[in-house]
Short mmCIF file of C-alpha atoms and ligand atoms in Angstrom, two decimals:
data_model
loop_
_atom_site.label_atom_id
_atom_site.label_comp_id
_atom_site.label_asym_id
_atom_site.label_seq_id
_atom_site.Cartn_x
_atom_site.Cartn_y
_atom_site.Cartn_z
CA MET U 1 0.00 0.00 0.00
CA SER U 2 1.43 3.34 -1.06
CA GLY U 3 -0.28 5.69 1.43
CA HIS U 4 -2.00 8.99 0.72
CA VAL U 5 -0.18 11.99 -0.73
CA PRO U 6 -1.97 15.13 0.52
CA VAL U 7 -3.25 17.32 -2.33
CA MET U 8 -2.55 21.09 -2.46
CA LEU U 9 -1.04 20.87 1.00
CA ALA U 10 1.03 24.07 0.73
CA GLU U 11 -1.98 26.04 -0.53
CA VAL U 12 -4.23 24.63 2.21
CA ILE U 13 -1.79 25.63 4.96
CA ALA U 14 -1.12 29.07 3.44
CA THR U 15 -4.88 29.73 3.23
CA LEU U 16 -5.76 28.39 6.65
CA ALA U 17 -2.76 30.20 8.19
CA PRO U 18 -2.76 28.22 11.48
CA ARG U 19 -2.01 30.24 14.65
CA ASP U 20 -0.83 29.24 18.11
CA GLU U 21 -3.46 28.93 20.87
CA ALA U 22 -6.14 28.50 18.17
CA THR U 23 -8.47 25.51 17.67
CA TYR U 24 -8.96 23.80 14.30
CA LEU U 25 -11.01 21.00 12.81
CA ASP U 26 -9.80 18.68 10.05
CA CYS U 27 -13.07 17.19 8.76
CA THR U 28 -11.35 14.48 6.71
CA PHE U 29 -8.35 13.08 8.57
CA GLY U 30 -7.57 10.34 5.99
CA GLY U 31 -3.84 9.63 6.15
CA GLY U 32 -3.27 12.63 8.42
CA GLY U 33 -1.32 14.69 5.87
CA TYR U 34 -3.18 17.95 6.52
CA ALA U 35 -3.41 17.23 10.26
CA ARG U 36 0.35 16.85 10.62
CA ALA U 37 1.02 20.02 8.63
CA ILE U 38 -1.45 22.08 10.70
CA LEU U 39 0.05 20.83 13.98
CA ASP U 40 3.57 21.59 12.74
CA ALA U 41 2.66 25.03 11.35
CA ALA U 42 1.43 26.26 14.75
CA PRO U 43 3.15 24.28 17.51
CA ARG U 44 0.72 25.48 20.20
CA CYS U 45 -2.57 25.01 18.35
CA THR U 46 -5.17 22.32 19.06
CA LEU U 47 -6.62 20.12 16.32
CA PHE U 48 -9.72 17.96 16.29
CA ALA U 49 -9.84 15.58 13.33
CA LEU U 50 -12.82 13.60 12.11
CA ASP U 51 -13.05 10.64 9.78
CA ARG U 52 -16.01 8.35 9.22
CA ASP U 53 -13.71 5.47 8.25
CA PRO U 54 -12.70 3.37 11.30
CA ASP U 55 -9.50 2.28 9.48
CA ALA U 56 -8.36 5.92 9.14
CA ILE U 57 -8.94 6.50 12.85
CA ALA U 58 -7.02 3.33 13.79
CA ARG U 59 -4.14 4.32 11.49
CA GLY U 60 -3.98 7.74 13.16
CA ALA U 61 -3.23 6.37 16.65
CA CYS U 62 0.53 6.90 16.27
CA LEU U 63 -0.03 10.53 15.26
CA VAL U 64 -2.25 11.09 18.31
CA ALA U 65 0.54 9.72 20.50
CA ARG U 66 3.16 11.87 18.78
CA TYR U 67 1.21 15.12 19.15
CA ALA U 68 -0.53 14.43 22.51
CA PRO U 69 -2.46 16.26 23.84
CA ARG U 70 -2.90 18.62 20.85
CA LEU U 71 -4.57 16.17 18.45
CA GLN U 72 -7.91 14.46 19.12
CA LEU U 73 -9.26 11.99 16.58
CA ILE U 74 -13.00 11.44 16.35
CA GLU U 75 -14.68 8.66 14.39
CA GLY U 76 -17.75 10.18 12.79
CA ARG U 77 -19.19 12.21 9.94
CA PHE U 78 -18.42 15.87 9.41
CA GLY U 79 -22.13 16.41 8.78
CA ASP U 80 -22.49 15.72 12.52
CA MET U 81 -19.58 17.94 13.59
CA LEU U 82 -21.74 20.14 15.85
CA VAL U 83 -22.66 17.14 18.00
CA HIS U 84 -19.15 15.65 18.04
CA LEU U 85 -17.53 18.93 19.03
CA ALA U 86 -20.20 19.93 21.56
CA ALA U 87 -19.61 16.58 23.30
CA ARG U 88 -16.00 17.74 23.75
CA GLY U 89 -16.95 21.21 24.93
CA VAL U 90 -16.05 22.93 21.63
CA THR U 91 -18.54 25.51 20.33
CA ALA U 92 -16.26 27.71 18.18
CA LEU U 93 -13.36 27.10 15.81
CA ASP U 94 -10.60 29.22 14.28
CA GLY U 95 -10.45 27.15 11.13
CA VAL U 96 -11.93 24.14 9.35
CA VAL U 97 -10.47 22.11 6.48
CA MET U 98 -12.32 19.65 4.28
CA ASP U 99 -10.52 17.43 1.75
CA LEU U 100 -13.40 15.73 0.01
CA GLY U 101 -13.79 12.25 -1.40
CA VAL U 102 -11.82 9.09 -0.76
CA SER U 103 -8.22 8.58 0.32
CA SER U 104 -5.64 6.53 -1.56
CA PHE U 105 -5.80 4.04 1.32
CA GLN U 106 -9.46 3.44 0.52
CA LEU U 107 -8.97 3.39 -3.26
CA ASP U 108 -5.91 1.16 -3.25
CA GLU U 109 -7.33 -1.52 -0.96
CA ALA U 110 -9.32 -3.79 -3.28
CA GLY U 111 -11.21 -5.19 -0.29
CA ARG U 112 -12.94 -1.84 0.28
CA GLY U 113 -14.58 -2.09 -3.15
CA PHE U 114 -14.07 1.54 -4.26
CA SER U 115 -11.97 0.80 -7.32
CA PHE U 116 -12.94 -0.48 -10.75
CA ARG U 117 -9.26 -1.15 -11.47
CA ALA U 118 -8.81 -3.90 -8.91
CA ASP U 119 -11.38 -6.61 -8.42
CA GLY U 120 -12.94 -6.73 -4.97
CA PRO U 121 -16.27 -6.95 -3.17
CA LEU U 122 -18.80 -4.37 -4.44
CA ASP U 123 -18.79 -2.45 -1.15
CA MET U 124 -17.75 1.29 -1.16
CA ARG U 125 -18.91 1.99 2.41
CA MET U 126 -16.56 4.45 4.10
CA GLU U 127 -18.04 3.52 7.48
CA LYS U 128 -18.04 -0.23 6.82
CA ARG U 129 -21.71 -0.40 7.80
CA GLY U 130 -25.09 0.29 6.26
CA PRO U 131 -26.17 -0.63 2.72
CA SER U 132 -23.27 -1.38 0.33
CA ALA U 133 -22.95 -0.65 -3.38
CA ALA U 134 -23.97 -4.28 -4.03
CA ASP U 135 -27.15 -3.71 -2.00
CA LEU U 136 -28.05 -0.69 -4.16
CA VAL U 137 -27.20 -2.36 -7.46
CA ASN U 138 -29.06 -5.57 -6.61
CA THR U 139 -32.22 -4.08 -5.10
CA LEU U 140 -33.01 -0.55 -6.33
CA PRO U 141 -35.74 -0.12 -8.93
CA GLU U 142 -34.42 0.55 -12.44
CA ALA U 143 -35.61 4.18 -12.50
CA GLU U 144 -33.86 4.93 -9.20
CA LEU U 145 -30.61 3.37 -10.41
CA ALA U 146 -30.79 5.39 -13.61
CA ASP U 147 -31.41 8.55 -11.59
CA ILE U 148 -28.34 7.91 -9.39
CA LEU U 149 -26.12 7.24 -12.42
CA PHE U 150 -27.36 10.36 -14.18
CA ARG U 151 -27.39 12.81 -11.25
CA LEU U 152 -24.33 11.63 -9.32
CA GLY U 153 -22.24 10.34 -12.22
CA GLU U 154 -23.39 12.72 -14.94
CA GLU U 155 -23.56 9.51 -17.00
CA ARG U 156 -25.26 10.05 -20.38
CA PHE U 157 -25.97 6.36 -20.75
CA ALA U 158 -27.57 6.05 -17.31
CA ARG U 159 -30.81 4.49 -18.51
CA ARG U 160 -29.08 2.00 -20.75
CA ILE U 161 -26.77 0.90 -17.91
CA ALA U 162 -29.60 0.69 -15.36
CA ARG U 163 -31.64 -1.48 -17.72
CA ALA U 164 -28.69 -3.82 -18.27
CA ILE U 165 -28.03 -4.07 -14.53
CA VAL U 166 -31.63 -5.01 -13.80
CA GLU U 167 -31.66 -7.62 -16.59
CA ARG U 168 -28.41 -9.19 -15.44
CA ARG U 169 -29.25 -9.29 -11.72
CA LYS U 170 -32.33 -11.44 -12.44
CA GLU U 171 -29.92 -14.27 -13.25
CA LYS U 172 -27.14 -13.53 -10.79
CA PRO U 173 -26.68 -10.68 -8.29
CA PHE U 174 -23.58 -8.46 -8.55
CA THR U 175 -21.00 -9.17 -5.88
CA THR U 176 -17.72 -7.80 -7.25
CA THR U 177 -16.41 -4.50 -8.63
CA GLY U 178 -14.93 -6.31 -11.66
CA ASP U 179 -18.28 -7.81 -12.57
CA LEU U 180 -20.11 -4.46 -12.47
CA ALA U 181 -17.28 -2.59 -14.21
CA ALA U 182 -17.29 -5.10 -17.10
CA LEU U 183 -21.04 -4.70 -17.57
CA VAL U 184 -20.83 -0.90 -17.57
CA ARG U 185 -17.85 -0.78 -19.95
CA ALA U 186 -19.74 -2.95 -22.42
CA ARG U 187 -22.66 -0.47 -22.42
CA VAL U 188 -20.83 2.82 -23.00
CA PRO U 189 -18.81 3.98 -26.02
CA ARG U 190 -15.04 3.95 -25.65
CA ASP U 191 -13.74 7.34 -24.48
CA PRO U 192 -11.12 8.74 -26.90
CA SER U 193 -9.24 10.39 -23.99
CA GLY U 194 -8.78 6.98 -22.38
CA ILE U 195 -11.05 7.50 -19.36
CA ASP U 196 -12.32 4.14 -18.15
CA GLY U 197 -15.97 3.66 -19.12
CA ALA U 198 -16.84 2.58 -15.55
CA THR U 199 -15.54 5.82 -13.96
CA ARG U 200 -18.82 7.76 -13.87
CA ALA U 201 -20.95 4.83 -12.70
CA PHE U 202 -18.51 4.06 -9.87
CA GLN U 203 -18.44 7.72 -8.80
CA ALA U 204 -22.24 7.79 -8.75
CA LEU U 205 -22.55 4.67 -6.64
CA ARG U 206 -19.88 5.82 -4.19
CA LEU U 207 -21.59 9.18 -3.72
CA ALA U 208 -24.96 7.44 -3.22
CA VAL U 209 -23.70 4.77 -0.81
CA ASN U 210 -22.08 7.40 1.43
CA ASP U 211 -24.57 10.25 0.82
CA GLU U 212 -21.49 12.35 0.12
CA LEU U 213 -23.25 15.39 -1.33
CA GLY U 214 -25.70 15.51 1.59
CA GLU U 215 -22.71 15.33 3.94
CA ILE U 216 -21.05 18.29 2.18
CA GLU U 217 -24.21 20.42 2.51
CA ARG U 218 -24.53 19.60 6.21
CA GLY U 219 -20.81 19.95 6.86
CA LEU U 220 -20.50 23.37 5.23
CA GLY U 221 -23.52 24.68 7.13
CA ALA U 222 -22.17 23.41 10.45
CA ALA U 223 -18.65 24.74 9.78
CA ALA U 224 -20.05 28.20 9.04
CA GLN U 225 -21.91 28.11 12.36
CA LEU U 226 -18.78 27.17 14.28
CA LEU U 227 -16.30 29.64 12.79
CA ALA U 228 -15.23 32.40 15.16
CA PRO U 229 -14.58 35.90 13.75
CA GLY U 230 -11.40 35.69 11.63
CA GLY U 231 -11.85 31.91 11.33
CA ARG U 232 -11.37 30.27 7.94
CA LEU U 233 -13.01 27.43 6.05
CA VAL U 234 -10.89 25.72 3.38
CA VAL U 235 -12.44 23.15 1.04
CA VAL U 236 -10.64 20.99 -1.53
CA ALA U 237 -13.00 19.32 -4.02
CA PHE U 238 -12.23 16.78 -6.73
CA HIS U 239 -15.17 16.86 -9.10
CA SER U 240 -17.70 19.33 -10.34
CA LEU U 241 -20.61 18.10 -8.20
CA GLU U 242 -18.66 18.61 -4.97
CA ASP U 243 -17.11 21.86 -6.12
CA ARG U 244 -20.44 23.33 -7.24
CA ILE U 245 -21.87 22.89 -3.74
CA ALA U 246 -18.84 24.53 -2.11
CA LYS U 247 -18.80 27.36 -4.66
CA ARG U 248 -22.50 28.16 -4.26
CA PHE U 249 -22.40 27.88 -0.47
CA MET U 250 -19.44 30.25 -0.19
CA ALA U 251 -20.87 32.76 -2.66
CA GLU U 252 -24.12 32.91 -0.68
CA ALA U 253 -22.36 33.17 2.67
CA ALA U 254 -20.28 36.07 1.32
CA GLY U 255 -23.37 37.80 -0.07
CA ARG U 256 -22.29 37.23 -3.66
CA SER U 257 -25.19 35.14 -4.88
CA GLY U 258 -27.61 36.66 -7.34
CA GLY U 259 -30.51 36.16 -4.88
CA ALA U 260 -32.26 39.56 -4.66
CA SER U 261 -33.03 41.54 -7.82
CA ARG U 262 -31.99 45.15 -8.40
CA HIS U 263 -35.55 45.68 -9.60
CA ASP U 264 -36.69 44.93 -6.06
CA PRO U 265 -34.78 47.35 -3.81
CA GLY U 266 -36.82 46.27 -0.79
CA ALA U 267 -35.53 42.72 -1.05
CA LEU U 268 -31.98 43.99 -1.52
CA ALA U 269 -32.17 46.17 1.61
CA ALA U 270 -33.70 43.34 3.61
CA ARG U 271 -30.77 41.05 2.81
CA ALA U 272 -28.62 40.64 5.90
CA ALA U 273 -25.07 42.00 5.74
CA PRO U 274 -22.73 39.11 4.86
CA ARG U 275 -20.93 37.50 7.77
CA PHE U 276 -18.20 36.03 5.57
CA ARG U 277 -15.58 37.13 3.08
CA LEU U 278 -14.59 35.06 0.07
CA LEU U 279 -10.82 34.41 0.15
CA THR U 280 -10.83 32.76 -3.29
CA PRO U 281 -12.95 34.69 -5.82
CA ARG U 282 -11.67 32.03 -8.23
CA ALA U 283 -10.82 28.52 -7.10
CA LEU U 284 -7.10 27.79 -6.64
CA ARG U 285 -5.73 24.94 -8.76
CA PRO U 286 -2.74 22.67 -8.14
CA SER U 287 0.56 23.60 -9.77
CA GLU U 288 1.81 21.74 -12.84
CA ALA U 289 4.65 20.43 -10.71
CA GLU U 290 2.22 18.91 -8.21
CA ILE U 291 0.11 17.33 -10.95
CA ALA U 292 3.27 15.84 -12.47
CA THR U 293 4.21 14.12 -9.22
CA ASN U 294 0.67 13.31 -8.02
CA PRO U 295 -1.81 12.78 -10.87
CA ARG U 296 -4.63 12.47 -8.29
CA ALA U 297 -4.27 16.24 -7.74
CA ARG U 298 -5.24 16.97 -11.36
CA SER U 299 -8.90 17.79 -10.75
CA ALA U 300 -8.51 19.50 -7.35
CA ARG U 301 -9.99 22.94 -6.66
CA LEU U 302 -9.50 24.87 -3.43
CA ARG U 303 -12.05 27.41 -2.17
CA ALA U 304 -11.98 29.34 1.09
CA LEU U 305 -14.06 31.66 3.21
CA GLU U 306 -13.31 33.85 6.23
CA ARG U 307 -15.76 34.75 8.99
CA LEU U 308 -15.83 38.54 9.36
CA GLU U 309 -15.34 40.32 12.65
CA GLN U 310 -18.57 40.88 14.55
CA ALA U 311 -20.48 43.97 13.35
CA ALA U 312 -20.21 46.79 15.91
C1 SAM T 1 -9.16 12.76 0.51
S1 SAM T 1 -9.11 11.90 2.03
C2 SAM T 1 -8.36 13.05 3.13
C3 SAM T 1 -6.86 13.00 3.12
C4 SAM T 1 -6.19 13.89 4.14
N1 SAM T 1 -6.43 15.30 3.92
C5 SAM T 1 -4.70 13.65 4.18
O1 SAM T 1 -3.94 14.60 3.96
O2 SAM T 1 -4.27 12.52 4.44
C6 SAM T 1 -10.77 11.96 2.54
C7 SAM T 1 -11.07 11.28 3.87
O3 SAM T 1 -12.29 11.83 4.33
C8 SAM T 1 -13.10 10.83 4.88
N2 SAM T 1 -14.49 11.29 4.73
C9 SAM T 1 -15.18 11.44 3.59
N3 SAM T 1 -16.41 11.92 3.85
C10 SAM T 1 -16.47 12.10 5.19
C11 SAM T 1 -17.49 12.58 6.07
N4 SAM T 1 -18.67 12.97 5.62
N5 SAM T 1 -17.20 12.65 7.39
C12 SAM T 1 -15.98 12.27 7.86
N6 SAM T 1 -15.00 11.79 7.08
C13 SAM T 1 -15.24 11.71 5.77
C14 SAM T 1 -12.77 9.59 4.10
O4 SAM T 1 -13.04 8.45 4.87
C15 SAM T 1 -11.28 9.77 3.81
O5 SAM T 1 -10.50 9.15 4.79
#
């Protein structure tokens, strides 16, 4: 196993700008790359780090020991951060980072069932409990499967794939990633740029199994509630569906959304003064040098927001 190379690490740390005596939350601990860098950047800060994957939490034990008592790992979802932090007496934060999606540990371990490259059980559950990808594929009605593939995978051939899945599962349920990937590849035209035909379907199923977009909505809302004046929220997204949610959320929080019309001055005046400032009017992208050494960084986009000082 190769481990996880943190993406846009230098940009994340420069944007978060960790300070001593401050308290931070890493929503997606993963391999601990961001966590370690935050703890090193401000040697007297405190960091809480969440991950919903029990394996990530177990792997982090040595880091907890190394940085004790400044690092606390919490197994749970960032959508529930308010509850997890309140249970530890934390009601305000100076910064929050979110590095969305899956880690290389999850992708590279065939047994977790995230990858269409290596054959493994059709699982994809970050938490290792609840309904798996196989459960969805083998039980959902055809229309619902097609909707997931279309909405969460932006798959043009969603209906065709869903129909083929439902036909095939009548004879034999899907149990492995290789089995599903082969069926999908046979139903979509070959991509001239070389992208594997199963990519979009696998993304869709992963997002559905883990309710990832719902988690992002809940997590961003909770993070905005927790940020103290001057506190920063930094989000790294890897595909357009994730990034769109972060972009829209931040624009609205900073009062930049097109909500009220200039033809309705009453509505404009009634709009509350923004409590946040956009730190990235345009998303930051990884450098060419980073993409060359870590191809996984290719699609990353970083967006950030700062909570304004309290109005006088
Ligand atoms: C891209 S990796 C993070 C890598 C990390 N920044 C590093 O430098 O090692 C994403 C991690 O977030 C976790 N994760 C994804 N969605 C989550 C959620 N809603 N709540 C908590 N953890 C989540 C995954 O289990 C995975 O370990």
